């Protein structure tokens, strides 16, 4: 029954990883263009093991694109599993605080406006030490 075996290398070993990242970033293009990665964010993406493979990479980029400020994805905008410990006054924290303020602390509304799941907003809030009704 096992007539053919197809071996696909993990993302971290693929030569076209940067090209793939660029294609995934292009999916999040708005009127100002596609978001761009800071060198630290690119390094974090390239050094991650990617056990979830392409789906995990696509989700990480979607989260970062929703949380980034001025179209630049910093390492602190990446999901916790990828990003180094964020600085207290990071652009991601400022953007999250601003969005929560505009939504009167309503996490569900902030998540909807950012185009991410509520759990993503809660995770970012924990990262920055923000309370639910900030």
JSON list of C-alpha atoms in Angstrom, two decimals:
[
{"chain": "A", "resi": 1, "resn": "UNK", "atom": "CA", "xyz": [0.00, 0.00, 0.00]},
{"chain": "A", "resi": 2, "resn": "UNK", "atom": "CA", "xyz": [2.93, 2.36, 0.58]},
{"chain": "A", "resi": 3, "resn": "UNK", "atom": "CA", "xyz": [4.05, 2.55, -3.07]},
{"chain": "A", "resi": 4, "resn": "UNK", "atom": "CA", "xyz": [5.56, 6.03, -3.06]},
{"chain": "A", "resi": 5, "resn": "UNK", "atom": "CA", "xyz": [7.14, 8.15, -0.38]},
{"chain": "A", "resi": 6, "resn": "UNK", "atom": "CA", "xyz": [7.50, 11.88, -0.79]},
{"chain": "A", "resi": 7, "resn": "UNK", "atom": "CA", "xyz": [10.00, 13.60, 1.47]},
{"chain": "A", "resi": 8, "resn": "UNK", "atom": "CA", "xyz": [9.55, 17.35, 1.83]},
{"chain": "A", "resi": 9, "resn": "UNK", "atom": "CA", "xyz": [12.20, 19.29, 3.75]},
{"chain": "A", "resi": 10, "resn": "UNK", "atom": "CA", "xyz": [11.12, 21.39, 6.73]},
{"chain": "A", "resi": 11, "resn": "UNK", "atom": "CA", "xyz": [10.67, 25.11, 6.05]},
{"chain": "A", "resi": 12, "resn": "UNK", "atom": "CA", "xyz": [13.85, 26.06, 7.90]},
{"chain": "A", "resi": 13, "resn": "UNK", "atom": "CA", "xyz": [15.86, 23.96, 5.40]},
{"chain": "A", "resi": 14, "resn": "UNK", "atom": "CA", "xyz": [14.20, 25.28, 2.25]},
{"chain": "A", "resi": 15, "resn": "UNK", "atom": "CA", "xyz": [16.17, 27.60, -0.01]},
{"chain": "A", "resi": 16, "resn": "UNK", "atom": "CA", "xyz": [13.03, 29.52, -0.97]},
{"chain": "A", "resi": 17, "resn": "UNK", "atom": "CA", "xyz": [11.96, 30.45, 2.58]},
{"chain": "A", "resi": 18, "resn": "UNK", "atom": "CA", "xyz": [12.46, 34.20, 2.05]},
{"chain": "A", "resi": 19, "resn": "UNK", "atom": "CA", "xyz": [10.50, 34.05, -1.22]},
{"chain": "A", "resi": 20, "resn": "UNK", "atom": "CA", "xyz": [7.71, 32.20, 0.57]},
{"chain": "A", "resi": 21, "resn": "UNK", "atom": "CA", "xyz": [7.68, 34.80, 3.37]},
{"chain": "A", "resi": 22, "resn": "UNK", "atom": "CA", "xyz": [7.40, 37.59, 0.76]},
{"chain": "A", "resi": 23, "resn": "UNK", "atom": "CA", "xyz": [4.42, 35.85, -0.88]},
{"chain": "A", "resi": 24, "resn": "UNK", "atom": "CA", "xyz": [2.69, 35.47, 2.48]},
{"chain": "A", "resi": 25, "resn": "UNK", "atom": "CA", "xyz": [3.37, 39.13, 3.34]},
{"chain": "A", "resi": 26, "resn": "UNK", "atom": "CA", "xyz": [1.79, 40.16, 0.02]},
{"chain": "A", "resi": 27, "resn": "UNK", "atom": "CA", "xyz": [-1.49, 38.59, 1.19]},
{"chain": "A", "resi": 28, "resn": "UNK", "atom": "CA", "xyz": [-1.71, 41.33, 3.84]},
{"chain": "A", "resi": 29, "resn": "UNK", "atom": "CA", "xyz": [-1.23, 44.24, 1.47]},
{"chain": "A", "resi": 30, "resn": "UNK", "atom": "CA", "xyz": [-3.37, 47.32, 2.03]},
{"chain": "A", "resi": 31, "resn": "UNK", "atom": "CA", "xyz": [-3.47, 50.76, 0.41]},
{"chain": "A", "resi": 32, "resn": "UNK", "atom": "CA", "xyz": [0.03, 51.52, 1.73]},
{"chain": "A", "resi": 33, "resn": "UNK", "atom": "CA", "xyz": [1.49, 48.26, 0.39]},
{"chain": "A", "resi": 34, "resn": "UNK", "atom": "CA", "xyz": [2.54, 44.96, 1.89]},
{"chain": "A", "resi": 35, "resn": "UNK", "atom": "CA", "xyz": [4.12, 44.97, 5.35]},
{"chain": "A", "resi": 36, "resn": "UNK", "atom": "CA", "xyz": [7.89, 44.59, 5.48]},
{"chain": "A", "resi": 37, "resn": "UNK", "atom": "CA", "xyz": [10.02, 42.68, 7.96]},
{"chain": "A", "resi": 38, "resn": "UNK", "atom": "CA", "xyz": [12.67, 44.24, 10.14]},
{"chain": "A", "resi": 39, "resn": "UNK", "atom": "CA", "xyz": [16.00, 42.37, 10.06]},
{"chain": "A", "resi": 40, "resn": "UNK", "atom": "CA", "xyz": [15.32, 40.99, 13.56]},
{"chain": "A", "resi": 41, "resn": "UNK", "atom": "CA", "xyz": [11.88, 39.71, 12.54]},
{"chain": "A", "resi": 42, "resn": "UNK", "atom": "CA", "xyz": [13.29, 38.06, 9.41]},
{"chain": "A", "resi": 43, "resn": "UNK", "atom": "CA", "xyz": [16.00, 36.39, 11.50]},
{"chain": "A", "resi": 44, "resn": "UNK", "atom": "CA", "xyz": [13.38, 35.10, 13.95]},
{"chain": "A", "resi": 45, "resn": "UNK", "atom": "CA", "xyz": [11.30, 33.68, 11.09]},
{"chain": "A", "resi": 46, "resn": "UNK", "atom": "CA", "xyz": [14.31, 32.06, 9.45]},
{"chain": "A", "resi": 47, "resn": "UNK", "atom": "CA", "xyz": [15.62, 30.51, 12.67]},
{"chain": "A", "resi": 48, "resn": "UNK", "atom": "CA", "xyz": [12.33, 29.04, 13.93]},
{"chain": "A", "resi": 49, "resn": "UNK", "atom": "CA", "xyz": [11.92, 25.24, 13.64]},
{"chain": "A", "resi": 50, "resn": "UNK", "atom": "CA", "xyz": [8.40, 25.50, 12.07]},
{"chain": "A", "resi": 51, "resn": "UNK", "atom": "CA", "xyz": [6.92, 22.27, 13.40]},
{"chain": "A", "resi": 52, "resn": "UNK", "atom": "CA", "xyz": [3.56, 23.39, 11.99]},
{"chain": "A", "resi": 53, "resn": "UNK", "atom": "CA", "xyz": [5.21, 24.02, 8.61]},
{"chain": "A", "resi": 54, "resn": "UNK", "atom": "CA", "xyz": [3.53, 26.40, 6.11]},
{"chain": "A", "resi": 55, "resn": "UNK", "atom": "CA", "xyz": [0.32, 26.81, 8.10]},
{"chain": "A", "resi": 56, "resn": "UNK", "atom": "CA", "xyz": [2.25, 27.94, 11.18]},
{"chain": "A", "resi": 57, "resn": "UNK", "atom": "CA", "xyz": [4.32, 30.38, 9.08]},
{"chain": "A", "resi": 58, "resn": "UNK", "atom": "CA", "xyz": [1.18, 31.83, 7.44]},
{"chain": "A", "resi": 59, "resn": "UNK", "atom": "CA", "xyz": [-0.49, 32.28, 10.84]},
{"chain": "A", "resi": 60, "resn": "UNK", "atom": "CA", "xyz": [2.61, 33.93, 12.35]},
{"chain": "A", "resi": 61, "resn": "UNK", "atom": "CA", "xyz": [2.76, 36.42, 9.47]},
{"chain": "A", "resi": 62, "resn": "UNK", "atom": "CA", "xyz": [-0.98, 37.14, 9.71]},
{"chain": "A", "resi": 63, "resn": "UNK", "atom": "CA", "xyz": [-0.69, 37.91, 13.43]},
{"chain": "A", "resi": 64, "resn": "UNK", "atom": "CA", "xyz": [2.38, 40.09, 12.94]},
{"chain": "A", "resi": 65, "resn": "UNK", "atom": "CA", "xyz": [0.80, 41.97, 10.02]},
{"chain": "A", "resi": 66, "resn": "UNK", "atom": "CA", "xyz": [-2.24, 42.75, 12.17]},
{"chain": "A", "resi": 67, "resn": "UNK", "atom": "CA", "xyz": [-0.14, 43.99, 15.08]},
{"chain": "A", "resi": 68, "resn": "UNK", "atom": "CA", "xyz": [2.61, 45.85, 13.25]},
{"chain": "A", "resi": 69, "resn": "UNK", "atom": "CA", "xyz": [2.81, 49.62, 13.17]},
{"chain": "A", "resi": 70, "resn": "UNK", "atom": "CA", "xyz": [3.58, 51.72, 10.08]},
{"chain": "A", "resi": 71, "resn": "UNK", "atom": "CA", "xyz": [3.77, 48.60, 7.91]},
{"chain": "A", "resi": 72, "resn": "UNK", "atom": "CA", "xyz": [6.98, 47.32, 9.52]},
{"chain": "A", "resi": 73, "resn": "UNK", "atom": "CA", "xyz": [6.87, 43.98, 11.30]},
{"chain": "A", "resi": 74, "resn": "UNK", "atom": "CA", "xyz": [9.25, 43.96, 14.26]},
{"chain": "A", "resi": 75, "resn": "UNK", "atom": "CA", "xyz": [10.31, 40.84, 16.16]},
{"chain": "A", "resi": 76, "resn": "UNK", "atom": "CA", "xyz": [7.98, 41.89, 19.00]},
{"chain": "A", "resi": 77, "resn": "UNK", "atom": "CA", "xyz": [4.98, 41.68, 16.64]},
{"chain": "A", "resi": 78, "resn": "UNK", "atom": "CA", "xyz": [5.58, 37.97, 16.05]},
{"chain": "A", "resi": 79, "resn": "UNK", "atom": "CA", "xyz": [3.77, 35.33, 18.12]},
{"chain": "A", "resi": 80, "resn": "UNK", "atom": "CA", "xyz": [5.36, 34.52, 21.48]},
{"chain": "A", "resi": 81, "resn": "UNK", "atom": "CA", "xyz": [6.95, 31.31, 20.22]},
{"chain": "A", "resi": 82, "resn": "UNK", "atom": "CA", "xyz": [9.02, 33.32, 17.72]},
{"chain": "A", "resi": 83, "resn": "UNK", "atom": "CA", "xyz": [9.60, 36.73, 19.21]},
{"chain": "A", "resi": 84, "resn": "UNK", "atom": "CA", "xyz": [12.22, 37.63, 21.76]},
{"chain": "A", "resi": 85, "resn": "UNK", "atom": "CA", "xyz": [11.00, 39.30, 24.95]},
{"chain": "A", "resi": 86, "resn": "UNK", "atom": "CA", "xyz": [9.51, 42.61, 23.87]},
{"chain": "A", "resi": 87, "resn": "UNK", "atom": "CA", "xyz": [10.69, 45.95, 25.19]},
{"chain": "A", "resi": 88, "resn": "UNK", "atom": "CA", "xyz": [8.26, 47.83, 27.44]},
{"chain": "A", "resi": 89, "resn": "UNK", "atom": "CA", "xyz": [7.55, 50.59, 24.93]},
{"chain": "A", "resi": 90, "resn": "UNK", "atom": "CA", "xyz": [7.58, 48.53, 21.74]},
{"chain": "A", "resi": 91, "resn": "UNK", "atom": "CA", "xyz": [5.58, 49.65, 18.70]},
{"chain": "A", "resi": 92, "resn": "UNK", "atom": "CA", "xyz": [3.43, 46.52, 19.04]},
{"chain": "A", "resi": 93, "resn": "UNK", "atom": "CA", "xyz": [2.49, 47.44, 22.59]},
{"chain": "A", "resi": 94, "resn": "UNK", "atom": "CA", "xyz": [1.63, 51.00, 21.58]},
{"chain": "A", "resi": 95, "resn": "UNK", "atom": "CA", "xyz": [-0.54, 49.76, 18.71]},
{"chain": "A", "resi": 96, "resn": "UNK", "atom": "CA", "xyz": [-2.34, 47.29, 20.95]},
{"chain": "A", "resi": 97, "resn": "UNK", "atom": "CA", "xyz": [-2.93, 49.92, 23.65]},
{"chain": "A", "resi": 98, "resn": "UNK", "atom": "CA", "xyz": [-4.28, 52.30, 21.02]},
{"chain": "A", "resi": 99, "resn": "UNK", "atom": "CA", "xyz": [-6.63, 49.70, 19.55]},
{"chain": "A", "resi": 100, "resn": "UNK", "atom": "CA", "xyz": [-7.91, 48.70, 22.99]},
{"chain": "A", "resi": 101, "resn": "UNK", "atom": "CA", "xyz": [-8.49, 52.36, 23.85]},
{"chain": "A", "resi": 102, "resn": "UNK", "atom": "CA", "xyz": [-10.46, 52.87, 20.62]},
{"chain": "A", "resi": 103, "resn": "UNK", "atom": "CA", "xyz": [-12.54, 49.81, 21.49]},
{"chain": "A", "resi": 104, "resn": "UNK", "atom": "CA", "xyz": [-13.08, 50.87, 25.13]},
{"chain": "A", "resi": 105, "resn": "UNK", "atom": "CA", "xyz": [-11.16, 47.79, 26.29]},
{"chain": "A", "resi": 106, "resn": "UNK", "atom": "CA", "xyz": [-13.39, 45.37, 24.39]},
{"chain": "A", "resi": 107, "resn": "UNK", "atom": "CA", "xyz": [-11.02, 42.56, 23.41]},
{"chain": "A", "resi": 108, "resn": "UNK", "atom": "CA", "xyz": [-13.47, 40.95, 20.99]},
{"chain": "A", "resi": 109, "resn": "UNK", "atom": "CA", "xyz": [-13.96, 44.21, 19.10]},
{"chain": "A", "resi": 110, "resn": "UNK", "atom": "CA", "xyz": [-10.21, 44.91, 19.05]},
{"chain": "A", "resi": 111, "resn": "UNK", "atom": "CA", "xyz": [-9.56, 41.42, 17.67]},
{"chain": "A", "resi": 112, "resn": "UNK", "atom": "CA", "xyz": [-12.25, 41.86, 15.01]},
{"chain": "A", "resi": 113, "resn": "UNK", "atom": "CA", "xyz": [-10.78, 45.20, 13.89]},
{"chain": "A", "resi": 114, "resn": "UNK", "atom": "CA", "xyz": [-7.27, 43.74, 13.76]},
{"chain": "A", "resi": 115, "resn": "UNK", "atom": "CA", "xyz": [-8.48, 40.68, 11.87]},
{"chain": "A", "resi": 116, "resn": "UNK", "atom": "CA", "xyz": [-7.10, 38.22, 14.43]},
{"chain": "A", "resi": 117, "resn": "UNK", "atom": "CA", "xyz": [-8.53, 35.78, 16.95]},
{"chain": "A", "resi": 118, "resn": "UNK", "atom": "CA", "xyz": [-9.34, 36.96, 20.48]},
{"chain": "A", "resi": 119, "resn": "UNK", "atom": "CA", "xyz": [-6.73, 34.56, 21.84]},
{"chain": "A", "resi": 120, "resn": "UNK", "atom": "CA", "xyz": [-4.07, 36.45, 19.87]},
{"chain": "A", "resi": 121, "resn": "UNK", "atom": "CA", "xyz": [-5.09, 39.73, 21.48]},
{"chain": "A", "resi": 122, "resn": "UNK", "atom": "CA", "xyz": [-5.13, 38.09, 24.93]},
{"chain": "A", "resi": 123, "resn": "UNK", "atom": "CA", "xyz": [-1.65, 36.65, 24.33]},
{"chain": "A", "resi": 124, "resn": "UNK", "atom": "CA", "xyz": [-0.31, 40.07, 23.31]},
{"chain": "A", "resi": 125, "resn": "UNK", "atom": "CA", "xyz": [-1.97, 41.64, 26.35]},
{"chain": "A", "resi": 126, "resn": "UNK", "atom": "CA", "xyz": [-0.26, 39.10, 28.63]},
{"chain": "A", "resi": 127, "resn": "UNK", "atom": "CA", "xyz": [3.05, 39.79, 26.88]},
{"chain": "A", "resi": 128, "resn": "UNK", "atom": "CA", "xyz": [2.74, 43.52, 27.58]},
{"chain": "A", "resi": 129, "resn": "UNK", "atom": "CA", "xyz": [1.15, 43.15, 31.03]},
{"chain": "A", "resi": 130, "resn": "UNK", "atom": "CA", "xyz": [-2.16, 44.77, 30.04]},
{"chain": "A", "resi": 131, "resn": "UNK", "atom": "CA", "xyz": [-5.40, 44.09, 31.88]},
{"chain": "A", "resi": 132, "resn": "UNK", "atom": "CA", "xyz": [-8.55, 43.07, 29.94]},
{"chain": "A", "resi": 133, "resn": "UNK", "atom": "CA", "xyz": [-10.36, 46.40, 30.45]},
{"chain": "A", "resi": 134, "resn": "UNK", "atom": "CA", "xyz": [-7.25, 48.56, 29.97]}
]
